[in-house]
Tab-separated table of C-alpha atoms in Angstrom:
chain	number	residue	atom	x	y	z
A	1	UNK	CA	-48.307	-76.309	11.167
A	2	UNK	CA	-45.475	-73.893	12.061
A	3	UNK	CA	-43.171	-76.838	12.741
A	4	UNK	CA	-43.963	-78.319	9.328
A	5	UNK	CA	-43.203	-75.001	7.633
A	6	UNK	CA	-39.918	-74.765	9.491
A	7	UNK	CA	-38.917	-78.275	8.466
A	8	UNK	CA	-39.869	-77.578	4.854
A	9	UNK	CA	-37.815	-74.388	4.866
A	10	UNK	CA	-34.825	-76.257	6.275
A	11	UNK	CA	-35.029	-78.863	3.535
A	12	UNK	CA	-35.359	-76.164	0.875
A	13	UNK	CA	-32.347	-74.215	2.116
A	14	UNK	CA	-30.216	-77.321	2.433
A	15	UNK	CA	-30.742	-78.080	-1.245
A	16	UNK	CA	-29.536	-74.653	-2.466
A	17	UNK	CA	-25.771	-74.394	-2.948
A	18	UNK	CA	-23.582	-72.212	-5.125
A	19	UNK	CA	-22.996	-75.223	-7.371
A	20	UNK	CA	-26.734	-75.724	-7.815
A	21	UNK	CA	-27.280	-72.208	-9.146
A	22	UNK	CA	-27.793	-71.691	-12.893
A	23	UNK	CA	-24.550	-71.119	-14.777
A	24	UNK	CA	-25.802	-67.729	-15.964
A	25	UNK	CA	-26.245	-66.598	-12.359
A	26	UNK	CA	-22.794	-67.898	-11.387
A	27	UNK	CA	-21.309	-65.969	-14.310
A	28	UNK	CA	-23.085	-62.846	-13.081
A	29	UNK	CA	-21.551	-63.349	-9.625
A	30	UNK	CA	-18.096	-63.760	-11.164
A	31	UNK	CA	-18.343	-60.361	-12.862
A	32	UNK	CA	-18.261	-58.681	-9.426
A	33	UNK	CA	-14.974	-60.314	-8.434
A	34	UNK	CA	-11.975	-58.064	-7.892
A	35	UNK	CA	-8.585	-59.423	-8.913
A	36	UNK	CA	-7.734	-60.926	-5.510
A	37	UNK	CA	-11.109	-62.681	-5.327
A	38	UNK	CA	-10.680	-63.858	-8.912
A	39	UNK	CA	-7.311	-65.389	-7.999
A	40	UNK	CA	-8.744	-67.124	-4.917
A	41	UNK	CA	-11.785	-68.354	-6.857
A	42	UNK	CA	-9.584	-70.464	-9.121
A	43	UNK	CA	-8.703	-72.586	-6.112
A	44	UNK	CA	-12.256	-73.197	-4.895
A	45	UNK	CA	-13.097	-76.257	-6.995
A	46	UNK	CA	-12.637	-77.835	-10.418
A	47	UNK	CA	-16.011	-76.573	-11.615
A	48	UNK	CA	-15.103	-72.975	-10.874
A	49	UNK	CA	-11.743	-73.386	-12.592
A	50	UNK	CA	-13.670	-74.593	-15.627
A	51	UNK	CA	-16.244	-71.788	-15.541
A	52	UNK	CA	-14.065	-68.789	-14.700
A	53	UNK	CA	-12.301	-68.648	-18.101
A	54	UNK	CA	-15.746	-68.705	-19.760
A	55	UNK	CA	-17.252	-65.928	-17.645
A	56	UNK	CA	-17.532	-62.333	-18.946
A	57	UNK	CA	-14.842	-61.061	-16.568
A	58	UNK	CA	-13.439	-57.553	-16.911
A	59	UNK	CA	-10.787	-58.035	-19.650
A	60	UNK	CA	-8.200	-56.027	-17.718
A	61	UNK	CA	-8.585	-58.264	-14.666
A	62	UNK	CA	-8.395	-61.343	-16.866
A	63	UNK	CA	-5.117	-60.169	-18.398
A	64	UNK	CA	-3.690	-59.321	-14.986
A	65	UNK	CA	-4.725	-62.735	-13.691
A	66	UNK	CA	-3.016	-64.433	-16.627
A	67	UNK	CA	0.150	-62.468	-15.901
A	68	UNK	CA	-0.053	-63.410	-12.216
A	69	UNK	CA	-0.494	-67.089	-13.082
A	70	UNK	CA	2.438	-66.927	-15.466
A	71	UNK	CA	4.586	-65.450	-12.713
A	72	UNK	CA	3.783	-67.886	-9.917
A	73	UNK	CA	4.193	-70.842	-12.275
A	74	UNK	CA	7.694	-69.707	-13.213
A	75	UNK	CA	10.463	-71.848	-11.691
A	76	UNK	CA	12.357	-69.904	-9.005
A	77	UNK	CA	9.577	-67.303	-8.759
A	78	UNK	CA	10.041	-67.226	-4.974
A	79	UNK	CA	13.706	-66.314	-5.391
A	80	UNK	CA	12.688	-63.081	-7.125
A	81	UNK	CA	10.631	-61.991	-4.103
A	82	UNK	CA	13.230	-61.673	-1.331
A	83	UNK	CA	14.140	-57.977	-1.590
A	84	UNK	CA	10.596	-56.974	-2.528
A	85	UNK	CA	8.948	-58.698	0.439
A	86	UNK	CA	11.595	-57.362	2.837
A	87	UNK	CA	11.042	-53.769	1.702
A	88	UNK	CA	7.293	-53.558	1.081
A	89	UNK	CA	5.405	-50.850	2.936
A	90	UNK	CA	1.638	-50.263	2.904
A	91	UNK	CA	0.142	-47.246	1.189
A	92	UNK	CA	-3.409	-46.022	0.652
A	93	UNK	CA	-4.186	-47.314	-2.828
A	94	UNK	CA	-7.413	-45.376	-3.309
A	95	UNK	CA	-5.775	-42.167	-2.081
A	96	UNK	CA	-3.009	-42.724	-4.638
A	97	UNK	CA	-5.556	-42.906	-7.461
A	98	UNK	CA	-7.494	-39.937	-6.083
A	99	UNK	CA	-4.304	-37.860	-5.979
A	100	UNK	CA	-3.674	-38.556	-9.665
A	101	UNK	CA	-7.272	-37.748	-10.597
A	102	UNK	CA	-7.037	-34.459	-8.712
A	103	UNK	CA	-4.344	-33.419	-11.204
A	104	UNK	CA	-5.912	-34.824	-14.388
A	105	UNK	CA	-9.438	-36.220	-14.910
A	106	UNK	CA	-8.470	-39.451	-16.700
A	107	UNK	CA	-6.314	-42.421	-15.792
A	108	UNK	CA	-5.486	-45.508	-17.894
A	109	UNK	CA	-7.752	-48.331	-16.739
A	110	UNK	CA	-5.007	-50.971	-16.741
A	111	UNK	CA	-2.915	-48.866	-14.382
A	112	UNK	CA	-5.871	-47.964	-12.154
A	113	UNK	CA	-6.888	-51.586	-11.574
A	114	UNK	CA	-3.251	-52.610	-11.110
A	115	UNK	CA	-2.731	-50.041	-8.364
A	116	UNK	CA	-5.987	-50.904	-6.596
A	117	UNK	CA	-5.953	-54.696	-6.894
A	118	UNK	CA	-2.560	-56.169	-7.775
A	119	UNK	CA	-1.030	-58.376	-5.002
A	120	UNK	CA	1.826	-56.337	-3.549
A	121	UNK	CA	4.032	-59.384	-3.030
A	122	UNK	CA	3.868	-60.061	-6.770
A	123	UNK	CA	5.329	-56.685	-7.784
A	124	UNK	CA	7.368	-56.832	-10.987
A	125	UNK	CA	10.820	-55.260	-11.408
A	126	UNK	CA	10.588	-53.297	-8.134
A	127	UNK	CA	8.032	-50.888	-9.632
A	128	UNK	CA	5.518	-50.096	-6.899
A	129	UNK	CA	4.529	-47.091	-4.766
A	130	UNK	CA	4.995	-49.217	-1.642
A	131	UNK	CA	8.673	-49.899	-2.402
A	132	UNK	CA	11.482	-47.472	-1.543
A	133	UNK	CA	12.275	-44.461	-3.690
A	134	UNK	CA	15.858	-45.561	-4.139
A	135	UNK	CA	18.710	-46.103	-6.583
A	136	UNK	CA	19.898	-49.588	-7.525
A	137	UNK	CA	23.176	-49.993	-9.415
A	138	UNK	CA	23.082	-53.706	-10.207
A	139	UNK	CA	21.072	-55.879	-12.584
A	140	UNK	CA	19.380	-59.046	-11.388
A	141	UNK	CA	16.063	-60.853	-10.904
A	142	UNK	CA	15.482	-59.307	-7.467
A	143	UNK	CA	16.160	-55.665	-8.297
A	144	UNK	CA	16.056	-53.593	-11.438
A	145	UNK	CA	18.822	-51.161	-12.287
A	146	UNK	CA	17.700	-47.571	-11.827
A	147	UNK	CA	15.204	-45.567	-9.762
A	148	UNK	CA	11.663	-46.574	-8.788
A	149	UNK	CA	9.884	-43.282	-9.458
A	150	UNK	CA	6.548	-44.819	-8.487
A	151	UNK	CA	7.937	-44.729	-4.958
A	152	UNK	CA	8.372	-40.939	-5.106
A	153	UNK	CA	5.771	-39.247	-2.892
A	154	UNK	CA	3.769	-42.466	-2.782
A	155	UNK	CA	1.057	-40.802	-0.690
A	156	UNK	CA	0.747	-37.902	-3.134
A	157	UNK	CA	2.012	-38.897	-6.610
A	158	UNK	CA	2.843	-36.129	-9.064
A	159	UNK	CA	2.114	-36.103	-12.776
A	160	UNK	CA	4.836	-34.535	-14.897
A	161	UNK	CA	4.552	-32.474	-18.067
A	162	UNK	CA	6.799	-33.808	-20.834
A	163	UNK	CA	6.514	-31.960	-24.122
A	164	UNK	CA	4.579	-33.750	-26.840
A	165	UNK	CA	6.027	-32.748	-30.214
A	166	UNK	CA	4.050	-33.054	-33.434
A	167	UNK	CA	5.598	-33.493	-36.849
A	168	UNK	CA	4.361	-30.034	-37.805
A	169	UNK	CA	6.786	-28.591	-35.232
A	170	UNK	CA	3.974	-27.725	-32.861
A	171	UNK	CA	4.230	-28.870	-29.288
A	172	UNK	CA	2.268	-28.956	-26.057
A	173	UNK	CA	2.604	-30.215	-22.517
A	174	UNK	CA	1.276	-33.737	-22.067
A	175	UNK	CA	0.377	-35.271	-18.661
A	176	UNK	CA	2.391	-38.366	-17.809
A	177	UNK	CA	3.512	-40.316	-14.770
A	178	UNK	CA	7.251	-40.901	-14.467
A	179	UNK	CA	7.675	-44.638	-13.889
A	180	UNK	CA	11.368	-45.412	-13.992
A	181	UNK	CA	14.713	-43.798	-14.720
A	182	UNK	CA	18.091	-45.389	-15.284
A	183	UNK	CA	21.260	-44.283	-17.034
A	184	UNK	CA	20.068	-43.119	-20.471
A	185	UNK	CA	16.516	-44.487	-19.937
A	186	UNK	CA	13.362	-42.576	-18.959
A	187	UNK	CA	9.924	-44.237	-18.903
A	188	UNK	CA	6.534	-42.517	-18.761
A	189	UNK	CA	2.930	-43.673	-18.580
A	190	UNK	CA	0.832	-41.271	-20.646
A	191	UNK	CA	-2.357	-39.847	-19.119
A	192	UNK	CA	-3.101	-37.648	-22.145
A	193	UNK	CA	-6.704	-38.524	-22.992
A	194	UNK	CA	-6.793	-35.791	-25.650
A	195	UNK	CA	-4.302	-37.839	-27.701
A	196	UNK	CA	-5.818	-41.295	-28.377
A	197	UNK	CA	-2.551	-42.452	-29.959
A	198	UNK	CA	-0.753	-41.716	-26.709
A	199	UNK	CA	-3.198	-42.299	-23.842
A	200	UNK	CA	-2.311	-45.338	-21.728
A	201	UNK	CA	0.978	-46.043	-23.488
A	202	UNK	CA	4.270	-46.546	-21.710
A	203	UNK	CA	6.836	-44.479	-23.585
A	204	UNK	CA	10.501	-45.404	-23.211
A	205	UNK	CA	13.052	-42.699	-23.974
A	206	UNK	CA	16.610	-43.839	-24.704
A	207	UNK	CA	19.132	-41.014	-24.396
A	208	UNK	CA	21.754	-43.099	-26.209
A	209	UNK	CA	19.489	-43.024	-29.255
A	210	UNK	CA	19.230	-39.222	-28.980
A	211	UNK	CA	15.735	-39.391	-27.494
A	212	UNK	CA	15.406	-36.442	-25.145
A	213	UNK	CA	13.964	-37.475	-21.752
A	214	UNK	CA	11.596	-34.484	-21.594
A	215	UNK	CA	10.164	-34.934	-25.088
A	216	UNK	CA	7.672	-37.330	-26.661
A	217	UNK	CA	7.607	-37.293	-30.445
A	218	UNK	CA	4.784	-37.980	-32.867
A	219	UNK	CA	5.696	-38.896	-36.448
A	220	UNK	CA	3.533	-39.486	-39.470
A	221	UNK	CA	4.497	-42.487	-41.557
A	222	UNK	CA	5.496	-45.991	-40.562
A	223	UNK	CA	4.315	-47.379	-37.276
A	224	UNK	CA	6.656	-48.795	-34.667
A	225	UNK	CA	5.347	-50.129	-31.372
A	226	UNK	CA	7.881	-51.952	-29.246
A	227	UNK	CA	6.005	-54.671	-27.393
A	228	UNK	CA	2.930	-54.344	-29.611
A	229	UNK	CA	1.691	-57.475	-31.347
A	230	UNK	CA	-0.310	-55.598	-33.959
A	231	UNK	CA	0.714	-55.751	-37.581
A	232	UNK	CA	2.263	-52.527	-38.811
A	233	UNK	CA	0.223	-50.752	-41.494
A	234	UNK	CA	1.649	-49.584	-44.766
A	235	UNK	CA	3.889	-46.525	-44.816
A	236	UNK	CA	1.304	-44.974	-47.107
A	237	UNK	CA	-1.351	-45.097	-44.396
A	238	UNK	CA	-1.862	-41.443	-43.492
A	239	UNK	CA	-3.419	-42.426	-40.166
A	240	UNK	CA	-0.395	-44.389	-38.988
A	241	UNK	CA	1.990	-43.010	-36.400
A	242	UNK	CA	5.053	-43.955	-34.436
A	243	UNK	CA	5.812	-43.528	-30.767
A	244	UNK	CA	9.415	-44.554	-30.522
A	245	UNK	CA	10.025	-47.290	-27.984
A	246	UNK	CA	6.499	-47.536	-26.601
A	247	UNK	CA	4.235	-50.252	-25.245
A	248	UNK	CA	0.524	-50.204	-26.122
A	249	UNK	CA	-0.595	-50.343	-22.495
A	250	UNK	CA	0.532	-50.901	-18.920
A	251	UNK	CA	-0.015	-54.667	-18.918
A	252	UNK	CA	2.100	-55.178	-22.049
A	253	UNK	CA	4.837	-53.223	-20.317
A	254	UNK	CA	4.560	-55.422	-17.194
A	255	UNK	CA	4.666	-58.577	-19.317
A	256	UNK	CA	7.867	-57.339	-20.930
A	257	UNK	CA	9.447	-56.518	-17.565
A	258	UNK	CA	8.578	-59.967	-16.225
A	259	UNK	CA	10.121	-61.593	-19.316
A	260	UNK	CA	13.321	-59.656	-18.592
A	261	UNK	CA	13.227	-60.834	-14.968
A	262	UNK	CA	12.896	-64.466	-16.072
A	263	UNK	CA	15.905	-64.077	-18.370
A	264	UNK	CA	17.923	-62.703	-15.469
A	265	UNK	CA	17.018	-65.721	-13.332
A	266	UNK	CA	18.641	-67.903	-15.980
A	267	UNK	CA	21.707	-65.780	-16.710
A	268	UNK	CA	22.435	-63.904	-13.482
A	269	UNK	CA	20.976	-66.092	-10.753
A	270	UNK	CA	19.118	-64.885	-7.684
A	271	UNK	CA	21.932	-64.362	-5.192
A	272	UNK	CA	23.001	-60.857	-6.228
A	273	UNK	CA	21.188	-58.134	-4.300
A	274	UNK	CA	22.138	-54.475	-4.367
A	275	UNK	CA	20.403	-52.762	-1.471
A	276	UNK	CA	21.003	-49.406	-3.159
A	277	UNK	CA	20.424	-46.152	-1.312
A	278	UNK	CA	17.375	-44.058	-0.542
A	279	UNK	CA	16.809	-40.726	-2.284
A	280	UNK	CA	15.762	-37.818	-0.090
A	281	UNK	CA	12.460	-36.675	-1.572
A	282	UNK	CA	12.823	-33.113	-0.285
A	283	UNK	CA	16.059	-32.718	-2.230
A	284	UNK	CA	14.802	-33.972	-5.589
A	285	UNK	CA	15.390	-31.418	-8.340
A	286	UNK	CA	14.001	-30.848	-11.805
A	287	UNK	CA	16.769	-30.866	-14.406
A	288	UNK	CA	14.888	-30.191	-17.610
A	289	UNK	CA	15.736	-32.599	-20.418
A	290	UNK	CA	18.786	-33.900	-18.555
A	291	UNK	CA	19.755	-37.546	-18.252
A	292	UNK	CA	20.185	-37.785	-14.457
A	293	UNK	CA	18.164	-40.652	-13.044
A	294	UNK	CA	17.532	-39.258	-9.548
A	295	UNK	CA	16.108	-35.983	-10.919
A	296	UNK	CA	12.847	-35.111	-12.651
A	297	UNK	CA	13.388	-34.594	-16.399
A	298	UNK	CA	10.588	-32.038	-16.650
A	299	UNK	CA	8.287	-29.928	-14.494
A	300	UNK	CA	5.190	-31.077	-12.628
A	301	UNK	CA	1.934	-31.002	-14.581
A	302	UNK	CA	0.305	-28.540	-12.181
A	303	UNK	CA	3.177	-26.068	-12.701
A	304	UNK	CA	3.326	-26.206	-16.498
A	305	UNK	CA	1.876	-22.716	-17.059
A	306	UNK	CA	5.015	-21.219	-15.546
A	307	UNK	CA	7.143	-22.816	-18.259
A	308	UNK	CA	5.324	-21.924	-21.462
A	309	UNK	CA	8.578	-20.624	-22.925
A	310	UNK	CA	9.724	-24.256	-23.191
A	311	UNK	CA	7.116	-24.780	-25.919
A	312	UNK	CA	8.680	-22.155	-28.185
A	313	UNK	CA	12.008	-23.961	-28.436
A	314	UNK	CA	12.455	-25.418	-31.956
A	315	UNK	CA	11.974	-29.100	-31.154
A	316	UNK	CA	11.818	-31.347	-34.182
A	317	UNK	CA	9.624	-34.432	-34.370
């Protein structure tokens, strides 16, 4: 009797495979996949490749996967990896997120998942905590001109406090992560959950267009979103706003940076590499509202109360 039960159990188990499960159950399994698993799953079999796009996957992971696929299917993708792969260093991804949350209780979801799950070897435009905090003076598909501020204190990242200026001439400190600086360009990722129009956006400040690197302006009136695919509302829409030179979220910003990299493959080639030079973290200074790419343009978020006098300056938005 026991032998018969054992044989019956063996037959039963041999008939159950992942492919034999109901589609609904397979979809439920897919929802637990992190980005790396999601990428690997597309290579398991044709049936999974058919089902994965239909599954209710986290929309952020789906967008990141689509970006990853776009990258690796780009001709000469490998040629954009040389400097990045040679200079990658590991860092504690969860500790990085925890350090940010210890300074401010909210973090844009696109950025959080990107930090925790994005394949390090597929970093775009040299923006990554695990890459050197260094200056690059050339433009090309392997390195981006400027300073990788994500590499600054990669084990303990610091939010900064740019000044958010309202059209009514009121202003306040707004938490943001400094992403990149180059000559005339300063880029922030906003963490300001109290401002829905700002939270999660990447704001690009161009000093040549008289956009102060320590200030983020809010204007009533026409809407302008660089990188945004949404249709602009009428100028008469009292709820419209403009954030000059901004991207609606982190993934849109990455997509734009990859598009720039692809253009450079075509026009510059992949042979030019500027190794740049490392910046000594202990000697980094804060030069408020100054256009110097290896300095902080404003104070750290945790120190903002010491600089309340900055809010009384007559900034105009």
